[in-house]
Short mmCIF file of C-alpha atoms in Angstrom, two decimals:
data_model
loop_
_atom_site.label_atom_id
_atom_site.label_comp_id
_atom_site.label_asym_id
_atom_site.label_seq_id
_atom_site.Cartn_x
_atom_site.Cartn_y
_atom_site.Cartn_z
CA UNK A 173 -0.01 -0.08 0.30
CA UNK A 174 1.45 3.67 -0.99
CA UNK A 175 2.44 6.04 1.51
CA UNK A 176 0.84 9.13 -0.76
CA UNK A 177 -2.45 7.86 -2.15
CA UNK A 178 -4.49 8.57 -5.33
CA UNK A 179 -7.94 7.67 -6.29
CA UNK A 180 -7.37 4.47 -8.90
CA UNK A 181 -9.59 5.93 -11.76
CA UNK A 182 -11.30 9.50 -13.05
CA UNK A 183 -12.86 10.10 -16.18
CA UNK A 184 -14.73 12.95 -17.99
CA UNK A 185 -15.77 13.48 -21.02
CA UNK A 186 -14.24 15.82 -23.89
CA UNK A 187 -13.65 19.76 -22.80
CA UNK A 188 -14.38 18.73 -19.10
CA UNK A 189 -12.43 19.26 -16.19
CA UNK A 190 -11.02 16.62 -14.19
CA UNK A 191 -9.32 16.83 -10.88
CA UNK A 192 -6.83 14.08 -9.27
CA UNK A 193 -6.13 13.89 -5.86
CA UNK A 194 -3.00 13.14 -4.26
CA UNK A 195 -2.98 12.58 0.15
CA UNK A 196 -0.16 12.00 2.05
CA UNK A 197 1.78 13.19 5.46
CA UNK A 198 3.45 15.74 7.12
CA UNK A 199 6.71 13.64 6.08
CA UNK A 200 6.28 13.79 2.66
CA UNK A 201 3.61 16.13 0.83
CA UNK A 202 3.34 18.15 4.01
CA UNK A 203 7.05 19.04 3.99
CA UNK A 204 8.18 18.78 0.18
CA UNK A 205 7.63 19.54 -3.44
CA UNK A 206 4.91 17.10 -5.40
CA UNK A 207 5.58 15.95 -8.57
CA UNK A 208 3.39 14.74 -11.10
CA UNK A 209 3.95 12.36 -14.22
CA UNK A 210 1.85 11.52 -17.20
CA UNK A 211 2.58 7.76 -18.54
CA UNK A 212 0.90 6.79 -21.86
CA UNK A 213 0.37 3.16 -22.48
CA UNK A 214 3.57 1.33 -23.43
CA UNK A 215 5.85 4.28 -23.15
CA UNK A 216 8.23 5.80 -20.31
CA UNK A 217 6.38 8.73 -17.86
CA UNK A 218 6.55 11.94 -18.62
CA UNK A 219 7.21 14.86 -16.18
CA UNK A 220 3.94 17.30 -15.87
CA UNK A 221 4.14 19.35 -13.11
CA UNK A 222 7.35 19.99 -10.73
CA UNK A 223 7.68 21.87 -7.31
CA UNK A 224 3.99 21.38 -6.95
CA UNK A 225 2.86 24.04 -9.65
CA UNK A 226 5.29 24.11 -12.04
CA UNK A 227 4.96 23.30 -15.70
CA UNK A 228 7.99 22.11 -17.57
CA UNK A 229 8.17 23.92 -21.20
CA UNK A 230 6.10 21.89 -23.62
CA UNK A 231 3.66 21.01 -21.17
CA UNK A 232 0.25 22.56 -22.34
CA UNK A 233 -1.29 24.86 -19.45
CA UNK A 234 -4.38 22.51 -19.19
CA UNK A 235 -2.58 20.91 -16.94
CA UNK A 236 -2.21 22.34 -13.61
CA UNK A 237 -1.11 21.76 -9.98
CA UNK A 238 -1.87 22.82 -6.48
CA UNK A 239 -0.87 21.57 -3.11
CA UNK A 240 -2.55 22.30 0.32
CA UNK A 241 -1.42 20.72 3.57
CA UNK A 242 -0.61 17.38 3.17
CA UNK A 243 -2.74 17.14 -0.09
CA UNK A 244 -2.00 17.83 -3.69
CA UNK A 245 -3.94 18.11 -6.99
CA UNK A 246 -3.76 17.70 -10.71
CA UNK A 247 -6.34 19.37 -12.54
CA UNK A 248 -6.75 18.54 -16.19
CA UNK A 249 -8.94 21.13 -18.11
CA UNK A 250 -10.37 21.09 -21.39
CA UNK A 251 -9.83 17.13 -21.50
CA UNK A 252 -8.93 15.78 -24.77
CA UNK A 253 -8.69 12.09 -26.24
CA UNK A 254 -5.10 12.15 -25.77
CA UNK A 255 -5.17 12.91 -22.37
CA UNK A 256 -6.19 9.12 -21.75
CA UNK A 257 -3.12 7.75 -19.30
CA UNK A 258 -2.27 6.91 -16.36
CA UNK A 259 -1.26 9.66 -13.63
CA UNK A 260 1.06 9.62 -10.65
CA UNK A 261 2.09 12.28 -7.92
CA UNK A 262 5.24 11.91 -6.04
CA UNK A 263 7.19 13.30 -3.07
CA UNK A 264 10.19 13.09 -0.88
CA UNK A 265 9.32 11.24 2.40
CA UNK A 266 11.54 12.60 4.98
CA UNK A 267 10.90 9.90 7.55
CA UNK A 268 11.93 7.01 4.57
CA UNK A 269 14.58 9.17 3.22
CA UNK A 270 13.26 8.24 -0.24
CA UNK A 271 10.61 9.39 -3.05
CA UNK A 272 7.22 8.19 -2.86
CA UNK A 273 4.96 7.41 -5.69
CA UNK A 274 0.96 7.49 -5.46
CA UNK A 275 -0.29 4.28 -6.70
CA UNK A 276 -1.63 6.24 -9.73
CA UNK A 277 -4.79 7.33 -11.13
CA UNK A 278 -5.91 5.96 -14.72
CA UNK A 279 -7.84 8.94 -16.53
CA UNK A 280 -10.60 7.60 -19.01
CA UNK A 281 -12.19 10.09 -21.66
CA UNK A 282 -15.23 8.93 -22.18
CA UNK B 59 20.37 14.35 -28.76
CA UNK B 60 19.65 14.08 -25.12
CA UNK B 61 18.85 10.32 -24.64
CA UNK B 62 19.64 7.26 -22.09
CA UNK B 63 19.58 3.79 -23.11
CA UNK B 64 19.35 0.86 -20.44
CA UNK B 65 20.70 -2.52 -21.27
CA UNK B 66 21.28 -5.94 -18.74
CA UNK B 67 18.06 -6.77 -18.16
CA UNK B 68 16.88 -10.54 -18.60
CA UNK B 69 15.59 -13.66 -17.10
CA UNK B 70 17.27 -14.83 -13.68
CA UNK B 71 16.77 -17.11 -10.98
CA UNK B 72 15.68 -16.14 -7.51
CA UNK B 73 18.84 -15.33 -5.36
CA UNK B 74 20.71 -14.46 -8.43
CA UNK B 75 22.69 -11.36 -9.63
CA UNK B 76 21.93 -8.80 -12.69
CA UNK B 77 23.90 -5.66 -13.57
CA UNK B 78 21.90 -2.98 -15.31
CA UNK B 79 23.67 -0.03 -17.12
CA UNK B 80 22.19 3.32 -18.43
CA UNK B 81 24.14 4.94 -21.15
CA UNK B 82 23.94 8.40 -21.29
CA UNK B 83 24.32 10.87 -24.49
CA UNK B 84 23.67 14.37 -25.37
CA UNK B 85 24.34 15.90 -21.80
CA UNK B 86 27.03 16.68 -19.48
CA UNK B 87 26.42 13.38 -17.27
CA UNK B 88 28.41 14.45 -14.42
CA UNK B 89 26.43 17.39 -13.70
CA UNK B 90 22.99 15.28 -12.93
CA UNK B 91 22.04 13.35 -10.23
CA UNK B 92 20.46 10.27 -11.96
CA UNK B 93 18.31 7.82 -10.60
CA UNK B 94 16.43 4.17 -10.99
CA UNK B 95 12.77 3.66 -10.99
CA UNK B 96 11.18 0.28 -11.57
CA UNK B 97 7.51 -0.55 -12.46
CA UNK B 98 6.04 -4.25 -11.78
CA UNK B 99 3.88 -5.55 -14.71
CA UNK B 100 0.60 -3.76 -14.35
CA UNK B 101 1.74 -2.17 -10.95
CA UNK B 102 2.65 1.59 -10.70
CA UNK B 103 6.21 3.42 -10.29
CA UNK B 104 8.39 2.76 -7.72
CA UNK B 105 11.42 4.54 -6.85
CA UNK B 106 14.87 2.32 -6.20
CA UNK B 107 17.71 4.78 -5.69
CA UNK B 108 19.37 7.57 -6.92
CA UNK B 109 22.83 8.90 -6.79
CA UNK B 110 24.50 12.68 -7.19
CA UNK B 111 26.66 13.64 -9.87
CA UNK B 112 29.79 12.88 -8.11
CA UNK B 113 28.35 9.79 -6.80
CA UNK B 114 29.09 10.98 -3.06
CA UNK B 115 25.33 11.25 -2.02
CA UNK B 116 23.16 7.63 -2.46
CA UNK B 117 19.64 6.97 -1.37
CA UNK B 118 17.81 3.48 -1.71
CA UNK B 119 14.41 2.41 -1.13
CA UNK B 120 13.96 0.36 1.88
CA UNK B 121 12.77 -2.67 -0.34
CA UNK B 122 16.03 -2.84 -2.25
CA UNK B 123 18.70 -1.40 0.36
CA UNK B 124 21.61 -4.25 1.28
CA UNK B 125 20.89 -6.18 -1.81
CA UNK B 126 21.31 -3.34 -4.74
CA UNK B 127 23.89 -0.66 -5.28
CA UNK B 128 23.90 2.08 -7.71
CA UNK B 129 27.16 3.36 -9.22
CA UNK B 130 28.05 5.64 -11.99
CA UNK B 131 31.23 6.06 -14.20
CA UNK B 132 31.31 9.77 -15.28
CA UNK B 133 34.03 9.03 -17.84
CA UNK B 134 31.85 6.87 -19.63
CA UNK B 135 28.53 8.47 -19.18
CA UNK B 136 27.17 5.43 -17.65
CA UNK B 137 24.56 4.79 -14.49
CA UNK B 138 24.75 1.38 -12.97
CA UNK B 139 22.45 -1.38 -10.73
CA UNK B 140 23.91 -3.94 -9.41
CA UNK B 141 21.32 -5.92 -7.77
CA UNK B 142 21.89 -9.00 -6.12
CA UNK B 143 19.70 -11.78 -3.95
CA UNK B 144 17.14 -11.16 -6.16
CA UNK B 145 13.36 -11.96 -5.36
CA UNK B 146 10.22 -12.61 -7.16
CA UNK B 147 9.06 -9.07 -6.42
CA UNK B 148 11.77 -7.34 -8.25
CA UNK B 149 10.27 -8.41 -11.38
CA UNK B 150 9.80 -5.01 -13.54
CA UNK B 151 10.79 -2.75 -16.16
CA UNK B 152 13.45 -0.68 -14.79
CA UNK B 153 13.96 2.76 -16.07
CA UNK B 154 16.87 5.21 -15.69
CA UNK B 155 15.86 8.76 -15.35
CA UNK B 156 17.75 12.17 -15.17
CA UNK B 157 16.72 14.27 -12.25
CA UNK B 158 16.55 18.02 -12.94
CA UNK B 159 18.52 19.17 -9.85
CA UNK B 160 19.89 18.11 -6.67
CA UNK B 161 17.17 20.16 -4.98
CA UNK B 162 14.28 18.57 -7.22
CA UNK B 163 14.33 14.97 -5.68
CA UNK B 164 11.40 14.04 -7.76
CA UNK B 165 11.78 15.83 -11.13
CA UNK B 166 12.90 13.74 -13.77
CA UNK B 167 13.08 15.34 -17.11
CA UNK B 168 14.77 12.53 -19.35
CA UNK B 169 13.71 8.73 -19.23
CA UNK B 170 15.28 5.59 -20.84
CA UNK B 171 12.58 3.13 -22.27
CA UNK B 172 13.51 0.64 -19.87
CA UNK B 173 15.02 -2.85 -19.41
CA UNK B 174 12.73 -5.79 -18.06
CA UNK B 175 13.89 -7.72 -15.24
CA UNK B 176 12.38 -10.89 -14.78
CA UNK B 177 12.95 -13.12 -11.44
CA UNK B 178 11.63 -16.81 -11.99
CA UNK B 179 12.66 -20.07 -11.57
#
Protein backbone atom coordinates (compact mmCIF):
# COMPACT_ATOMS: atom_id res chain seq x y z
CA UNK A 1 0.00 0.00 0.00
CA UNK A 2 1.36 3.39 -1.04
CA UNK A 3 2.37 5.98 1.54
CA UNK A 4 0.80 8.53 -0.81
CA UNK A 5 -2.76 7.84 -1.92
CA UNK A 6 -4.47 8.52 -5.24
CA UNK A 7 -7.90 7.43 -6.51
CA UNK A 8 -7.49 4.48 -8.88
CA UNK A 9 -9.58 6.05 -11.61
CA UNK A 10 -11.10 9.27 -12.89
CA UNK A 11 -13.05 10.09 -16.01
CA UNK A 12 -14.64 12.87 -17.97
CA UNK A 13 -16.00 13.82 -21.34
CA UNK A 14 -14.04 15.87 -23.87
CA UNK A 15 -13.78 19.48 -22.79
CA UNK A 16 -14.51 18.77 -19.13
CA UNK A 17 -12.24 19.47 -16.18
CA UNK A 18 -10.90 16.49 -14.26
CA UNK A 19 -9.12 16.69 -10.91
CA UNK A 20 -6.90 14.00 -9.41
CA UNK A 21 -6.09 14.08 -5.71
CA UNK A 22 -2.93 12.97 -3.97
CA UNK A 23 -3.05 12.55 -0.20
CA UNK A 24 -0.01 12.12 2.02
CA UNK A 25 1.32 13.13 5.39
CA UNK A 26 3.52 15.69 7.11
CA UNK A 27 6.66 13.75 6.26
CA UNK A 28 6.10 13.84 2.50
CA UNK A 29 3.59 16.19 0.86
CA UNK A 30 3.30 18.31 3.99
CA UNK A 31 6.96 19.29 3.91
CA UNK A 32 8.17 18.75 0.35
CA UNK A 33 7.34 19.53 -3.24
CA UNK A 34 4.94 17.35 -5.22
CA UNK A 35 5.64 16.10 -8.74
CA UNK A 36 3.18 14.77 -11.31
CA UNK A 37 3.78 12.36 -14.17
CA UNK A 38 1.75 11.22 -17.14
CA UNK A 39 2.32 7.73 -18.51
CA UNK A 40 0.79 6.82 -21.83
CA UNK A 41 0.37 3.09 -22.54
CA UNK A 42 3.65 1.38 -23.32
CA UNK A 43 5.80 4.45 -22.78
CA UNK A 44 8.03 5.94 -20.10
CA UNK A 45 6.51 8.52 -17.75
CA UNK A 46 6.61 12.20 -18.65
CA UNK A 47 7.08 15.02 -16.15
CA UNK A 48 3.96 17.21 -16.05
CA UNK A 49 4.34 19.29 -12.88
CA UNK A 50 7.35 19.99 -10.69
CA UNK A 51 7.68 21.93 -7.43
CA UNK A 52 3.96 21.36 -6.86
CA UNK A 53 2.73 23.98 -9.32
CA UNK A 54 5.32 24.50 -12.08
CA UNK A 55 4.99 23.22 -15.63
CA UNK A 56 8.06 22.24 -17.67
CA UNK A 57 8.29 23.92 -21.04
CA UNK A 58 6.17 22.13 -23.58
CA UNK A 59 3.49 20.99 -21.15
CA UNK A 60 0.15 22.58 -22.08
CA UNK A 61 -1.36 25.03 -19.59
CA UNK A 62 -4.42 22.75 -19.48
CA UNK A 63 -2.45 20.90 -16.80
CA UNK A 64 -2.12 22.60 -13.42
CA UNK A 65 -0.96 21.55 -9.98
CA UNK A 66 -1.82 22.73 -6.51
CA UNK A 67 -0.92 21.81 -2.96
CA UNK A 68 -2.46 22.48 0.42
CA UNK A 69 -1.18 20.97 3.63
CA UNK A 70 -0.71 17.23 3.17
CA UNK A 71 -2.68 17.01 -0.07
CA UNK A 72 -2.09 17.96 -3.66
CA UNK A 73 -4.11 17.95 -6.85
CA UNK A 74 -3.61 17.78 -10.58
CA UNK A 75 -6.26 19.42 -12.72
CA UNK A 76 -6.74 18.75 -16.40
CA UNK A 77 -8.99 21.29 -18.07
CA UNK A 78 -10.39 21.02 -21.58
CA UNK A 79 -9.99 17.24 -21.45
CA UNK A 80 -8.86 15.64 -24.71
CA UNK A 81 -8.77 12.04 -25.90
CA UNK A 82 -4.96 12.10 -25.87
CA UNK A 83 -5.06 12.78 -22.11
CA UNK A 84 -6.19 9.21 -21.54
CA UNK A 85 -3.29 7.85 -19.50
CA UNK A 86 -2.07 6.92 -16.03
CA UNK A 87 -1.10 9.81 -13.75
CA UNK A 88 1.24 9.56 -10.78
CA UNK A 89 2.10 11.96 -7.99
CA UNK A 90 5.38 11.77 -6.10
CA UNK A 91 7.06 13.46 -3.16
CA UNK A 92 10.18 13.01 -1.09
CA UNK A 93 9.48 11.44 2.29
CA UNK A 94 11.73 12.71 5.08
CA UNK A 95 10.95 9.76 7.38
CA UNK A 96 11.76 7.16 4.74
CA UNK A 97 14.58 9.18 3.16
CA UNK A 98 13.21 8.21 -0.19
CA UNK A 99 10.88 9.27 -2.96
CA UNK A 100 7.35 7.92 -2.73
CA UNK A 101 4.93 7.59 -5.63
CA UNK A 102 1.18 7.44 -5.40
CA UNK A 103 -0.45 4.30 -6.71
CA UNK A 104 -1.51 6.03 -9.91
CA UNK A 105 -4.81 7.22 -11.36
CA UNK A 106 -6.12 5.98 -14.68
CA UNK A 107 -7.90 8.77 -16.53
CA UNK A 108 -10.51 7.71 -19.07
CA UNK A 109 -11.99 10.07 -21.62
CA UNK A 110 -15.59 9.01 -22.16
CA UNK B 1 20.19 14.41 -28.85
CA UNK B 2 19.67 13.90 -25.15
CA UNK B 3 18.93 10.27 -24.41
CA UNK B 4 19.28 7.42 -21.96
CA UNK B 5 19.51 3.79 -23.03
CA UNK B 6 19.22 0.96 -20.52
CA UNK B 7 20.57 -2.54 -21.00
CA UNK B 8 21.34 -5.66 -19.01
CA UNK B 9 17.85 -6.89 -18.22
CA UNK B 10 16.82 -10.50 -18.61
CA UNK B 11 15.62 -13.65 -16.88
CA UNK B 12 17.34 -14.63 -13.64
CA UNK B 13 16.60 -17.20 -10.95
CA UNK B 14 15.63 -16.18 -7.40
CA UNK B 15 18.75 -15.44 -5.42
CA UNK B 16 20.67 -14.56 -8.55
CA UNK B 17 22.36 -11.33 -9.64
CA UNK B 18 22.10 -8.94 -12.54
CA UNK B 19 23.82 -5.68 -13.46
CA UNK B 20 21.88 -3.01 -15.30
CA UNK B 21 23.56 -0.25 -17.28
CA UNK B 22 22.28 3.08 -18.54
CA UNK B 23 24.24 4.89 -21.26
CA UNK B 24 23.73 8.64 -21.39
CA UNK B 25 24.38 10.95 -24.32
CA UNK B 26 23.73 14.50 -25.38
CA UNK B 27 24.41 16.17 -22.04
CA UNK B 28 27.14 16.57 -19.44
CA UNK B 29 26.47 13.45 -17.43
CA UNK B 30 28.48 14.41 -14.37
CA UNK B 31 26.32 17.52 -13.83
CA UNK B 32 23.22 15.50 -12.99
CA UNK B 33 21.81 13.33 -10.26
CA UNK B 34 20.60 10.05 -11.77
CA UNK B 35 17.86 7.70 -10.62
CA UNK B 36 16.54 4.18 -11.10
CA UNK B 37 12.77 3.70 -11.02
CA UNK B 38 10.96 0.44 -11.62
CA UNK B 39 7.48 -0.66 -12.61
CA UNK B 40 6.20 -4.17 -12.02
CA UNK B 41 3.93 -5.56 -14.75
CA UNK B 42 0.56 -3.83 -14.56
CA UNK B 43 1.59 -1.91 -11.43
CA UNK B 44 2.62 1.62 -10.52
CA UNK B 45 5.97 3.35 -10.36
CA UNK B 46 8.44 2.60 -7.56
CA UNK B 47 11.54 4.68 -6.90
CA UNK B 48 14.60 2.46 -6.37
CA UNK B 49 17.69 4.61 -5.86
CA UNK B 50 19.47 7.81 -6.77
CA UNK B 51 23.05 9.00 -6.94
CA UNK B 52 24.51 12.50 -7.06
CA UNK B 53 26.64 13.75 -9.92
CA UNK B 54 29.89 13.03 -8.13
CA UNK B 55 28.64 9.78 -6.65
CA UNK B 56 28.97 10.92 -3.06
CA UNK B 57 25.27 11.05 -2.18
CA UNK B 58 23.25 7.86 -2.54
CA UNK B 59 19.80 6.82 -1.34
CA UNK B 60 17.93 3.53 -1.65
CA UNK B 61 14.36 2.44 -1.19
CA UNK B 62 13.93 0.19 1.84
CA UNK B 63 12.78 -2.62 -0.46
CA UNK B 64 16.22 -2.88 -2.10
CA UNK B 65 18.58 -1.63 0.60
CA UNK B 66 21.40 -4.06 1.23
CA UNK B 67 20.75 -5.94 -2.02
CA UNK B 68 21.12 -3.32 -4.76
CA UNK B 69 24.06 -0.99 -5.38
CA UNK B 70 23.90 2.09 -7.57
CA UNK B 71 27.07 3.50 -9.14
CA UNK B 72 28.22 5.65 -12.00
CA UNK B 73 31.22 6.16 -14.26
CA UNK B 74 31.23 9.78 -15.38
CA UNK B 75 34.09 9.18 -17.78
CA UNK B 76 31.87 6.70 -19.62
CA UNK B 77 28.62 8.66 -19.05
CA UNK B 78 27.12 5.54 -17.59
CA UNK B 79 24.90 4.64 -14.66
CA UNK B 80 24.73 1.17 -13.14
CA UNK B 81 22.55 -0.88 -10.83
CA UNK B 82 24.04 -4.02 -9.36
CA UNK B 83 21.20 -6.24 -8.18
CA UNK B 84 21.95 -9.17 -5.87
CA UNK B 85 19.77 -11.65 -3.97
CA UNK B 86 16.98 -11.08 -6.46
CA UNK B 87 13.43 -11.95 -5.54
CA UNK B 88 10.28 -12.55 -7.56
CA UNK B 89 8.98 -9.17 -6.41
CA UNK B 90 11.92 -7.46 -8.13
CA UNK B 91 10.39 -8.41 -11.49
CA UNK B 92 9.78 -5.11 -13.28
CA UNK B 93 10.76 -2.75 -16.04
CA UNK B 94 13.69 -0.73 -14.75
CA UNK B 95 14.00 2.86 -15.97
CA UNK B 96 16.93 5.16 -15.54
CA UNK B 97 16.07 8.82 -15.40
CA UNK B 98 17.85 12.15 -15.20
CA UNK B 99 17.00 14.27 -12.20
CA UNK B 100 16.52 17.94 -13.03
CA UNK B 101 18.56 19.08 -10.04
CA UNK B 102 19.79 17.88 -6.70
CA UNK B 103 17.15 20.05 -5.07
CA UNK B 104 14.24 18.60 -7.07
CA UNK B 105 14.29 15.08 -5.73
CA UNK B 106 11.26 14.03 -7.74
CA UNK B 107 11.73 15.86 -11.03
CA UNK B 108 12.94 13.54 -13.78
CA UNK B 109 13.00 15.17 -17.18
CA UNK B 110 14.68 12.51 -19.30
CA UNK B 111 13.82 8.81 -19.13
CA UNK B 112 15.12 5.76 -20.89
CA UNK B 113 12.83 3.21 -22.50
CA UNK B 114 13.45 0.74 -19.72
CA UNK B 115 14.87 -2.77 -19.47
CA UNK B 116 12.85 -5.75 -18.28
CA UNK B 117 14.05 -7.85 -15.36
CA UNK B 118 12.26 -11.12 -14.71
CA UNK B 119 13.05 -13.13 -11.59
CA UNK B 120 11.67 -16.63 -11.91
CA UNK B 121 12.75 -20.23 -11.49
